Short mmCIF file of C-alpha atoms in Angstrom, two decimals:
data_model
loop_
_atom_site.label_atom_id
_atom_site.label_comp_id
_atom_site.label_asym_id
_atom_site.label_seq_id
_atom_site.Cartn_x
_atom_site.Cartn_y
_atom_site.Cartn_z
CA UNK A 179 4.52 3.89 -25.02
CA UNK A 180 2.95 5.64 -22.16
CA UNK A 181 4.42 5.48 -18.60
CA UNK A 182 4.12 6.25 -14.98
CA UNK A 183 6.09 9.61 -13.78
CA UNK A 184 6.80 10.34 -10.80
CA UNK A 185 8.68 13.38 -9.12
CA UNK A 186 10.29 14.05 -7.54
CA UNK A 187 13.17 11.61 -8.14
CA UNK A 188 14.90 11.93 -4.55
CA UNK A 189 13.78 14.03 -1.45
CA UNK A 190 15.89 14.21 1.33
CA UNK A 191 13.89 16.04 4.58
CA UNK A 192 13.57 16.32 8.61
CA UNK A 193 12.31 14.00 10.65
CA UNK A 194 8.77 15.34 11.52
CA UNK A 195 8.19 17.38 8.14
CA UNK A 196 5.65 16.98 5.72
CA UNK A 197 6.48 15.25 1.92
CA UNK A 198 4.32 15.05 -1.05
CA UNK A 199 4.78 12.45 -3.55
CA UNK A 200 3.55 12.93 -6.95
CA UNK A 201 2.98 10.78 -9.73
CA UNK A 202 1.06 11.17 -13.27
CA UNK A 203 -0.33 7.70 -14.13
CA UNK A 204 -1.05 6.40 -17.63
CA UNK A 205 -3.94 8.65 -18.41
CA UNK A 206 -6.67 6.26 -19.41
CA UNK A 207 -6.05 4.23 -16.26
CA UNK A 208 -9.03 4.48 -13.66
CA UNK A 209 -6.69 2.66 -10.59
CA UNK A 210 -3.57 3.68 -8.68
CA UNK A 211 -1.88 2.48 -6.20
CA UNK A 212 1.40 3.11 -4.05
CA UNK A 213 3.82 0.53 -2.68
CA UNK A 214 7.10 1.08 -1.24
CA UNK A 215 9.98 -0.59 -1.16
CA UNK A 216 13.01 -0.58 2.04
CA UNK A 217 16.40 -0.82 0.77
CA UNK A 218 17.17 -4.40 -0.63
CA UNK A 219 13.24 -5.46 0.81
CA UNK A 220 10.30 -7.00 -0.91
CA UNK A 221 7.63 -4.10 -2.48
CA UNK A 222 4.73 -3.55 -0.48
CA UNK A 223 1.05 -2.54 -0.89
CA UNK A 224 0.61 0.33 0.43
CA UNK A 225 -2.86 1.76 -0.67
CA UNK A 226 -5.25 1.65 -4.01
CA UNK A 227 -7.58 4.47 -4.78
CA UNK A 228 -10.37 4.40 -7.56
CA UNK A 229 -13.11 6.77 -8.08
CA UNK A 230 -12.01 8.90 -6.13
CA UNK A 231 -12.05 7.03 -2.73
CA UNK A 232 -9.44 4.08 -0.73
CA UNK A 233 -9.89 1.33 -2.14
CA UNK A 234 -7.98 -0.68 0.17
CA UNK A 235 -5.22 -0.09 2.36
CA UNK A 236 -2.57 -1.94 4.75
CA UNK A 237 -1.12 -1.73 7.88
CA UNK A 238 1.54 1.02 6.81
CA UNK A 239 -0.79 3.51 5.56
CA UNK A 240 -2.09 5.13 8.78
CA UNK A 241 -2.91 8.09 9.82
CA UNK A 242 0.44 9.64 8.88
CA UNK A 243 -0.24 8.98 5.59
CA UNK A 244 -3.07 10.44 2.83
CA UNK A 245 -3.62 10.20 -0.81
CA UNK A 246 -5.16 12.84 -3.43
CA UNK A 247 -6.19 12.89 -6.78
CA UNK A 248 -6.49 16.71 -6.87
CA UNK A 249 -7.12 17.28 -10.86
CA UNK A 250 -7.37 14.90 -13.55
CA UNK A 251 -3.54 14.10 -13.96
CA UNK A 252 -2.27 13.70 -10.38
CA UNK A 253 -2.44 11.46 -8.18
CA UNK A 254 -0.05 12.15 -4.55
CA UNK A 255 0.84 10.39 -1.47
CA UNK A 256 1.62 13.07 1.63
CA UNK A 257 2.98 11.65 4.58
CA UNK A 258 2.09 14.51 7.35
CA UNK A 259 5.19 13.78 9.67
CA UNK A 260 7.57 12.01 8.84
CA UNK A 261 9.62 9.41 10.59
CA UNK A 262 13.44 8.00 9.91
CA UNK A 263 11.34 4.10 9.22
CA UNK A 264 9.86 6.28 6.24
CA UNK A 265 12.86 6.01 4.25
CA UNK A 266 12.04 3.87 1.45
CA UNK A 267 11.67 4.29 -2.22
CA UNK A 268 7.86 4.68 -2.76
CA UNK A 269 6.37 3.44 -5.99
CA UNK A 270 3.03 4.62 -8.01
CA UNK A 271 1.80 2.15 -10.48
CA UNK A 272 -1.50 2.72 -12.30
CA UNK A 273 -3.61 -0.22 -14.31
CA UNK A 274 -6.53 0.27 -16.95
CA UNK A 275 -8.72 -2.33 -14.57
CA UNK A 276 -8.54 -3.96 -11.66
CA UNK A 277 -9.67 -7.73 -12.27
CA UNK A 278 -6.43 -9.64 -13.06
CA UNK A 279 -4.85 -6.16 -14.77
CA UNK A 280 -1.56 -5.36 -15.39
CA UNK A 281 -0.02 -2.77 -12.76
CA UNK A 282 2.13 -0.12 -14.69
CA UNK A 283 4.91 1.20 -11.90
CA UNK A 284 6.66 4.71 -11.70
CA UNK A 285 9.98 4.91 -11.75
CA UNK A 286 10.07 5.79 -7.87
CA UNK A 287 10.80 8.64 -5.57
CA UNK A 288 13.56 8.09 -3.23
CA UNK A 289 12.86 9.17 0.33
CA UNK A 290 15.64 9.65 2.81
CA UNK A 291 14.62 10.70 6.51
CA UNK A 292 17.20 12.61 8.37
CA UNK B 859 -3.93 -12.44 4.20
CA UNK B 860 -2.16 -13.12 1.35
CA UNK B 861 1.37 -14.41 1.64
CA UNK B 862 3.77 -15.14 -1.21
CA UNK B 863 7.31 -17.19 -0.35
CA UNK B 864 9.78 -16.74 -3.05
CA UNK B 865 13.03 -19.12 -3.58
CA UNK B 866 15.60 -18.82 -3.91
CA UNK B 867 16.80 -15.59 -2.53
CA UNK B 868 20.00 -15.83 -5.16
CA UNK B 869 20.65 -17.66 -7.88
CA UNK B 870 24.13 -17.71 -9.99
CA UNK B 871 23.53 -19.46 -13.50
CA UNK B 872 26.23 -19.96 -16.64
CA UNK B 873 24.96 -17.79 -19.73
CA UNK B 874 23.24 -19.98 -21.87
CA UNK B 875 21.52 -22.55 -19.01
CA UNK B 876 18.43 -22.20 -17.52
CA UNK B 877 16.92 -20.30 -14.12
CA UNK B 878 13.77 -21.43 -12.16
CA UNK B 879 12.69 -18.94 -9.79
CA UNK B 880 9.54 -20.52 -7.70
CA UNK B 881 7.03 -18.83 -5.25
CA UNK B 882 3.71 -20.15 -3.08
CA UNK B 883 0.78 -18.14 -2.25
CA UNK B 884 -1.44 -18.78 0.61
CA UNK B 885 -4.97 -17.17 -0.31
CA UNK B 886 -6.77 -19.92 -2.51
CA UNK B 887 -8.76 -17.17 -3.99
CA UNK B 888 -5.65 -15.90 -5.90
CA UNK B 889 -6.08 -15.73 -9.44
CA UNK B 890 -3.56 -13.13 -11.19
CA UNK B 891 0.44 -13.68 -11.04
CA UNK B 892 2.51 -11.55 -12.01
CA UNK B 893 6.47 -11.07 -12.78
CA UNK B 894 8.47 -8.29 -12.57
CA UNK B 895 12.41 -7.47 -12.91
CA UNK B 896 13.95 -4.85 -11.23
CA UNK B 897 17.25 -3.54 -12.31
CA UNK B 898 19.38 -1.62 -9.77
CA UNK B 899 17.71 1.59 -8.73
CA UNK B 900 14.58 0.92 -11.98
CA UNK B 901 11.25 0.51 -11.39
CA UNK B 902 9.67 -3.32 -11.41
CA UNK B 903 8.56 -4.16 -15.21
CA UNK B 904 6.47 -6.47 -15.53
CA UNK B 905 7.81 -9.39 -17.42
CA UNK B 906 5.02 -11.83 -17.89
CA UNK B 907 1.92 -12.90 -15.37
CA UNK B 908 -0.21 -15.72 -15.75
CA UNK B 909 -3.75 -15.46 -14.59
CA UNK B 910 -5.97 -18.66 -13.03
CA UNK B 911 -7.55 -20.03 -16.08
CA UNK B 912 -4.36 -21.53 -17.59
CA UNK B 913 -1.49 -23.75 -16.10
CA UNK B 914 1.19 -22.45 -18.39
CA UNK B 915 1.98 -19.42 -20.55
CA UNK B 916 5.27 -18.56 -22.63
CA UNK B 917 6.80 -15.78 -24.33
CA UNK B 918 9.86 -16.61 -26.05
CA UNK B 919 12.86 -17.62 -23.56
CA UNK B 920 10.55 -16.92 -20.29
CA UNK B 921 7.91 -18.94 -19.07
CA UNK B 922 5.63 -19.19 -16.38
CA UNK B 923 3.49 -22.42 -14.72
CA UNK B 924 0.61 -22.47 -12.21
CA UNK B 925 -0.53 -24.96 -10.34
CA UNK B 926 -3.38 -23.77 -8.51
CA UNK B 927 -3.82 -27.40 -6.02
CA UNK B 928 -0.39 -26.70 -4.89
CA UNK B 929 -0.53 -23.15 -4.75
CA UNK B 930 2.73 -22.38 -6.23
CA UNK B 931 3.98 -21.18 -9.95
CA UNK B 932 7.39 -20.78 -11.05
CA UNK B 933 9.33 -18.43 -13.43
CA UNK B 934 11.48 -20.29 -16.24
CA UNK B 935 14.32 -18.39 -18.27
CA UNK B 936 15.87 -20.29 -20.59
CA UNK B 937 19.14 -19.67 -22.88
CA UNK B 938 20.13 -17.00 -20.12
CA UNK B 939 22.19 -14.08 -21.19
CA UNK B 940 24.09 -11.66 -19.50
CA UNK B 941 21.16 -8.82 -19.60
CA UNK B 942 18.56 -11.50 -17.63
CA UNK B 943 20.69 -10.14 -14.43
CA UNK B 944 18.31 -8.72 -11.70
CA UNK B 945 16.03 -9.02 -9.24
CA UNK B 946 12.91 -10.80 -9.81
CA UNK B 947 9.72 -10.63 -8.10
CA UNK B 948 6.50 -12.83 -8.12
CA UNK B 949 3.57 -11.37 -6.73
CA UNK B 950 -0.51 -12.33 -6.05
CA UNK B 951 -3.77 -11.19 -6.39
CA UNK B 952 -7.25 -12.17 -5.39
CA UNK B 953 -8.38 -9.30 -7.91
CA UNK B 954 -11.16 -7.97 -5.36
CA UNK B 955 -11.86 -4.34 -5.76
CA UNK B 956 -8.63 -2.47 -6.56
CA UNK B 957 -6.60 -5.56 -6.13
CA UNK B 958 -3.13 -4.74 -4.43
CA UNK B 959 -0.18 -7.14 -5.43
CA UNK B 960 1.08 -8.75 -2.40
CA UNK B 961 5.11 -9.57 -3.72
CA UNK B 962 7.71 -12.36 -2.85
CA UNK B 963 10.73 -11.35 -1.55
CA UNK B 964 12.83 -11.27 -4.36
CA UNK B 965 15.21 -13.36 -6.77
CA UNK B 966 18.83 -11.78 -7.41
CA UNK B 967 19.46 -13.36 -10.63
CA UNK B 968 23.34 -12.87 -11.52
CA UNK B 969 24.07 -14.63 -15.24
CA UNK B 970 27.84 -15.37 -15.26
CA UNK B 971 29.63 -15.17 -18.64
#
């Protein structure tokens, strides 16, 4: 059965430096989204991309944060500098549809801020 | 926006009875509910949703029921076994555009043998 990857599986980095996520969704999917989730806290929306463009976005995802689908495969979250409230485990999840669609989730990336 | 309660927080059930995990959403337009369990350090898999058009679905020993007036739907294991141990989540959607999942806060499920 196909799944969400995601790597890497842990990154550990600087206050202030630059980190790029990557994930692979299920490859006939047309929607991704990421979410994180704070240690032992609810998941939350973070942003959903489709066609090529935001879709939506919250509160979290500033200016600090971008997303990319830079070939057919990938699809990556950069946070341009980051801060220690970044720690969190950051989820991609890809569905088929959007209307009332299952959302397939990566098995995370771990992000520690030092 | 969207807001989703979840209770309880824990919940500590005998193998072999029953769990009932409930949550309320606050946007009426809602129409897609999902479940997911998350084992320690795992990614959320979904376990069953239920979208607007139906009050009740069921897939062998988990069920879910929606009732849209009240705004809440609950998660039903029954004949729990040691594996059921996790943390559950409900979440909601309006399903506009890309719809995001907007999640509870999480049911620690612990089965005792």
């Amino acid at each position: 059965e196909p799944e969400v990857t995601q790597t890497p599986s842990h990154q550990v980095t600087q206050m202030g430096q630059e980190v790029i996520l990557r994930c692979v969704p299920i490859s006939n999917h047309l929607y991704f989204y990421w979410y994180r989730q704070i240690l032992g806290q609810k998941v939350e929306f973070l942003v959903s991309f489709y066609n090529n463009e935001i879709s939506e976005k919250s509160e979290i995802f500033d200016d600090q944060f971008s997303v990319e689908r830079p070939d057919g495969s990938n699809f990556t979250l950069k946070i341009r500098s980051t801060k220690l409230e970044d720690s969190a485990m950051y989820f991609c999840a890809s569905s088929i549809a959007s209307y009332q669609e299952t959302q397939y989730f990566g098995p995370g990336t771990r992000l520690l801020v030092l | 926006g969207e807001n989703v309660e979840q209770h309880p927080s824990t919940l500590s059930v005998q193998e072999g009875d029953s769990a009932v995990i409930k949550c309320t959403y606050s946007d009426s337009a809602s129409n897609y509910f999902p479940w997911y369990k998350q084992e320690l350090g795992k990614r959320p898999q979904l376990i069953i949703d239920i979208r607007s058009n139906v009050g009740e679905k069921k897939d062998q020993r988990i069920a879910v029921t929606l009732n849209k007036t009240a705004k809440h739907f609950s998660l039903h294991i029954t004949e729990t076994q040691p594996e059921d141990s996790a943390v559950y989540f409900c979440a909601a959607s309006n399903g506009q555009g890309a719809q995001k999942l907007v999640f509870g806060q999480g049911t620690r499920l612990t089965i005792n043998p």
